[in-house]
Short mmCIF file of C-alpha atoms in Angstrom, two decimals:
data_model
loop_
_atom_site.label_atom_id
_atom_site.label_comp_id
_atom_site.label_asym_id
_atom_site.label_seq_id
_atom_site.Cartn_x
_atom_site.Cartn_y
_atom_site.Cartn_z
CA UNK A 1 0.09 -0.20 0.09
CA UNK A 2 1.39 3.24 -1.22
CA UNK A 3 2.14 6.03 1.77
CA UNK A 4 3.03 9.29 1.51
CA UNK A 5 4.38 11.53 4.71
CA UNK A 6 5.21 15.18 5.05
CA UNK A 7 7.61 16.56 7.18
CA UNK A 8 9.43 19.66 7.81
CA UNK A 9 9.08 23.02 9.98
CA UNK A 10 5.62 23.73 11.52
CA UNK A 11 6.55 27.60 11.72
CA UNK A 12 8.13 29.80 9.58
CA UNK A 13 9.18 33.47 9.54
CA UNK A 14 7.65 35.95 7.18
CA UNK A 15 9.75 36.78 4.03
CA UNK A 16 11.95 33.33 4.49
CA UNK A 17 11.34 29.92 2.76
CA UNK A 18 8.92 27.24 3.39
CA UNK A 19 10.47 24.00 2.59
CA UNK A 20 8.98 20.46 3.09
CA UNK A 21 9.83 16.90 1.99
CA UNK A 22 7.45 14.02 1.18
CA UNK A 23 8.26 10.54 1.92
CA UNK A 24 7.06 7.77 -0.30
CA UNK A 25 7.01 4.29 0.96
CA UNK A 26 5.18 0.85 -0.69
CA UNK A 27 5.75 2.53 -4.26
CA UNK A 28 8.80 4.19 -6.56
CA UNK A 29 8.42 7.89 -7.46
CA UNK A 30 9.99 6.36 -10.57
CA UNK A 31 6.58 5.02 -11.44
CA UNK A 32 5.58 5.69 -15.07
CA UNK A 33 2.55 7.84 -15.58
CA UNK A 34 2.67 9.31 -12.43
CA UNK A 35 3.25 12.89 -10.97
CA UNK A 36 4.23 13.97 -7.34
CA UNK A 37 2.54 17.20 -6.25
CA UNK A 38 1.81 19.60 -3.29
CA UNK A 39 -1.84 21.17 -2.52
CA UNK A 40 -2.58 23.48 0.21
CA UNK A 41 -5.53 24.14 2.24
CA UNK A 42 -5.80 27.13 4.60
CA UNK A 43 -7.51 26.97 7.91
CA UNK A 44 -11.10 26.35 7.15
CA UNK A 45 -10.78 27.16 3.57
CA UNK A 46 -10.68 24.95 0.15
CA UNK A 47 -7.76 23.27 -1.40
CA UNK A 48 -5.29 25.14 -3.77
CA UNK A 49 -3.15 22.99 -6.24
CA UNK A 50 0.59 24.15 -5.99
CA UNK A 51 2.31 21.88 -8.39
CA UNK A 52 2.86 18.66 -9.82
CA UNK A 53 6.41 16.96 -10.92
CA UNK A 54 7.28 13.96 -12.96
CA UNK A 55 10.39 11.75 -12.17
CA UNK A 56 11.61 12.82 -15.79
CA UNK A 57 11.85 16.20 -14.65
CA UNK A 58 8.40 17.71 -16.29
CA UNK A 59 6.53 19.62 -14.12
CA UNK A 60 3.21 22.03 -13.79
CA UNK A 61 2.66 24.75 -11.60
CA UNK A 62 0.27 26.83 -10.47
CA UNK A 63 0.47 30.53 -12.22
CA UNK A 64 -0.44 32.12 -9.14
CA UNK A 65 2.50 30.66 -7.02
CA UNK A 66 4.97 29.66 -9.94
CA UNK A 67 7.42 32.62 -9.37
CA UNK A 68 7.93 31.42 -5.29
CA UNK A 69 7.62 27.77 -6.08
CA UNK A 70 10.36 25.04 -6.70
CA UNK A 71 9.37 21.32 -6.39
CA UNK A 72 12.25 18.79 -6.92
CA UNK A 73 12.42 14.72 -6.57
CA UNK A 74 15.30 12.81 -5.32
CA UNK A 75 14.61 9.46 -6.62
CA UNK A 76 17.77 7.92 -4.66
CA UNK A 77 15.63 8.22 -1.26
CA UNK A 78 12.15 8.16 -3.08
CA UNK A 79 11.29 11.72 -1.56
CA UNK A 80 10.19 14.70 -3.06
CA UNK A 81 10.30 18.56 -1.95
CA UNK A 82 8.51 21.82 -2.12
CA UNK A 83 10.33 25.20 -1.49
CA UNK A 84 7.97 28.33 -1.17
CA UNK A 85 10.20 31.74 -1.05
CA UNK A 86 9.36 35.04 0.64
CA UNK A 87 6.22 33.69 2.52
CA UNK A 88 3.71 35.82 4.20
CA UNK A 89 0.64 35.26 6.41
CA UNK A 90 -1.20 34.08 3.46
CA UNK A 91 0.86 31.04 2.89
CA UNK A 92 -0.03 29.52 6.58
CA UNK A 93 -1.98 26.31 5.47
CA UNK A 94 -2.13 22.46 5.73
CA UNK A 95 0.25 21.42 2.97
CA UNK A 96 -0.46 17.84 1.54
CA UNK A 97 1.50 15.90 -0.98
CA UNK A 98 -0.28 13.56 -3.08
CA UNK A 99 0.45 11.54 -6.00
CA UNK A 100 -1.47 12.32 -9.21
CA UNK A 101 -2.13 10.16 -12.03
CA UNK A 102 -0.64 11.42 -15.28
CA UNK A 103 -2.29 11.86 -18.83
CA UNK A 104 0.47 9.39 -20.69
CA UNK A 105 -1.99 6.76 -21.68
CA UNK A 106 -5.24 8.50 -22.44
CA UNK A 107 -8.31 8.26 -20.48
CA UNK A 108 -9.03 9.40 -17.20
CA UNK A 109 -6.23 10.82 -15.64
CA UNK A 110 -5.11 13.99 -13.62
CA UNK A 111 -6.52 13.40 -10.21
CA UNK A 112 -4.85 12.65 -6.98
CA UNK A 113 -5.13 8.84 -6.04
CA UNK A 114 -2.89 9.03 -2.62
CA UNK A 115 -2.28 11.67 -0.26
CA UNK A 116 -0.29 12.09 2.90
CA UNK A 117 -1.95 13.31 6.12
CA UNK A 118 -0.79 17.07 5.74
CA UNK A 119 1.32 19.09 8.04
CA UNK A 120 0.13 22.43 9.28
CA UNK A 121 2.77 25.13 8.60
CA UNK A 122 2.30 28.61 10.20
CA UNK A 123 3.86 31.82 9.06
CA UNK A 124 4.46 34.10 12.01
CA UNK A 125 7.69 36.06 13.53
CA UNK B 1 -8.92 30.04 -15.72
CA UNK B 2 -11.83 27.53 -15.33
CA UNK B 3 -13.84 28.12 -12.34
CA UNK B 4 -15.53 25.43 -10.34
CA UNK B 5 -18.24 26.34 -8.49
CA UNK B 6 -19.98 24.11 -5.99
CA UNK B 7 -22.77 25.47 -4.69
CA UNK B 8 -24.62 25.82 -1.96
CA UNK B 9 -22.07 25.56 0.43
CA UNK B 10 -23.82 23.46 3.01
CA UNK B 11 -26.61 20.98 2.43
CA UNK B 12 -28.32 19.39 5.31
CA UNK B 13 -29.73 15.87 5.08
CA UNK B 14 -30.98 13.21 7.51
CA UNK B 15 -29.27 9.88 7.39
CA UNK B 16 -30.36 7.49 4.86
CA UNK B 17 -31.39 10.34 2.48
CA UNK B 18 -30.21 11.03 -1.23
CA UNK B 19 -27.72 13.68 -1.73
CA UNK B 20 -26.99 15.55 -4.82
CA UNK B 21 -24.20 17.71 -4.96
CA UNK B 22 -23.28 20.04 -7.95
CA UNK B 23 -20.18 21.30 -9.45
CA UNK B 24 -20.49 23.50 -12.24
CA UNK B 25 -17.66 24.61 -14.48
CA UNK B 26 -16.87 28.30 -16.31
CA UNK B 27 -16.08 26.54 -19.16
CA UNK B 28 -16.30 23.08 -20.60
CA UNK B 29 -14.50 20.42 -18.68
CA UNK B 30 -12.99 16.53 -20.36
CA UNK B 31 -14.88 13.96 -18.44
CA UNK B 32 -11.91 12.47 -18.31
CA UNK B 33 -10.34 15.29 -16.20
CA UNK B 34 -13.16 15.75 -13.45
CA UNK B 35 -12.73 14.11 -9.96
CA UNK B 36 -14.34 14.24 -6.71
CA UNK B 37 -13.02 14.01 -3.10
CA UNK B 38 -14.52 13.75 0.36
CA UNK B 39 -12.69 15.44 3.33
CA UNK B 40 -13.66 14.14 6.78
CA UNK B 41 -12.87 16.85 9.49
CA UNK B 42 -9.27 16.62 10.32
CA UNK B 43 -8.28 14.20 7.37
CA UNK B 44 -6.75 14.20 4.00
CA UNK B 45 -9.06 14.11 1.08
CA UNK B 46 -9.81 10.81 -0.32
CA UNK B 47 -10.42 10.15 -3.86
CA UNK B 48 -13.97 9.35 -4.69
CA UNK B 49 -14.41 9.65 -8.10
CA UNK B 50 -12.27 9.96 -11.43
CA UNK B 51 -13.00 10.53 -15.13
CA UNK B 52 -16.23 11.86 -13.63
CA UNK B 53 -18.01 8.56 -13.11
CA UNK B 54 -15.82 5.96 -12.04
CA UNK B 55 -15.31 5.01 -8.51
CA UNK B 56 -11.66 4.86 -6.96
CA UNK B 57 -10.67 1.82 -5.15
CA UNK B 58 -12.43 0.75 -1.85
CA UNK B 59 -15.41 3.46 -2.59
CA UNK B 60 -18.68 2.05 -2.00
CA UNK B 61 -21.58 1.71 -4.79
CA UNK B 62 -23.74 4.17 -2.69
CA UNK B 63 -21.49 7.25 -4.34
CA UNK B 64 -21.80 7.71 -8.25
CA UNK B 65 -20.81 10.53 -10.22
CA UNK B 66 -22.12 12.02 -13.58
CA UNK B 67 -22.02 14.72 -15.82
CA UNK B 68 -20.10 16.43 -18.79
CA UNK B 69 -19.43 19.90 -20.45
CA UNK B 70 -20.03 22.01 -17.57
CA UNK B 71 -22.08 20.26 -15.32
CA UNK B 72 -21.00 17.39 -12.97
CA UNK B 73 -22.70 15.83 -10.16
CA UNK B 74 -21.99 13.69 -7.44
CA UNK B 75 -24.61 11.51 -5.84
CA UNK B 76 -24.87 9.65 -2.45
CA UNK B 77 -27.70 7.15 -2.27
CA UNK B 78 -28.35 6.25 1.65
CA UNK B 79 -26.25 8.92 3.48
CA UNK B 80 -24.34 6.78 6.25
CA UNK B 81 -22.87 8.73 9.56
CA UNK B 82 -19.35 8.61 7.89
CA UNK B 83 -20.61 10.39 4.87
CA UNK B 84 -20.86 13.88 6.62
CA UNK B 85 -18.02 15.59 5.08
CA UNK B 86 -17.09 18.13 2.77
CA UNK B 87 -17.09 17.37 -0.80
CA UNK B 88 -14.37 18.95 -3.40
CA UNK B 89 -14.51 18.53 -7.21
CA UNK B 90 -11.55 18.85 -9.06
CA UNK B 91 -10.48 19.50 -12.95
CA UNK B 92 -7.50 19.77 -15.33
CA UNK B 93 -7.51 22.10 -18.33
CA UNK B 94 -6.82 25.04 -19.53
CA UNK B 95 -4.14 27.30 -17.18
CA UNK B 96 -4.25 27.16 -14.36
CA UNK B 97 -4.07 23.40 -15.56
CA UNK B 98 -5.96 22.15 -12.08
CA UNK B 99 -8.62 23.78 -10.10
CA UNK B 100 -10.50 22.84 -6.93
CA UNK B 101 -14.15 23.72 -6.20
CA UNK B 102 -14.74 25.45 -3.25
CA UNK B 103 -16.55 22.66 -1.69
CA UNK B 104 -20.12 21.71 -0.27
CA UNK B 105 -20.35 20.47 3.21
CA UNK B 106 -22.63 17.88 3.83
CA UNK B 107 -24.50 18.17 7.25
CA UNK B 108 -26.73 16.29 9.63
CA UNK B 109 -30.18 17.58 9.92
#
């Protein structure tokens, strides 16, 4: 059974960089036709997609965050990471990592079938 | 940008009732790229439906999805206690490539 687990600081100061890691177990991040992504949810609000990356390096980002976001994969550790720079209080949220089915084979695609439990990151001085 | 509107924000039902949730897109969405998720309080979202009408693994058959173009529906026939939760729709398409609806909370009447 595939499992994802987020890790990283729960508190980040304004203007600094938020860094999170997602460790994948029970499967490989080099699996064909699956992307690895990040979604966030401010307290009491809805879901916002941040970005998704394929093990080849191909990536999609939310244009509203693209200038501040870096997603990277470490296939040797079966992990992927999120960096969000110049954070403000508006970036306070629960951050989820998730696996996304890609569209390489056609048919139903681009949905998140496995999620981590989420980690709350608060931006405050 | 494709905006997904889920309204109303809250629906109230009694256990055993049938719930019909709406997801309306501002532009046409491919049925292959429309998904539904359930989020219970304090938990991560869980995939229910993908490709507009395909149940995810382990999802009971009381959950069903339908629709095409700009109008999609999630139906829960016979609400059980664990079904009272928030439901989100999600689409993949034009820029931004991926968006979620604002969610509908299914409350106990």
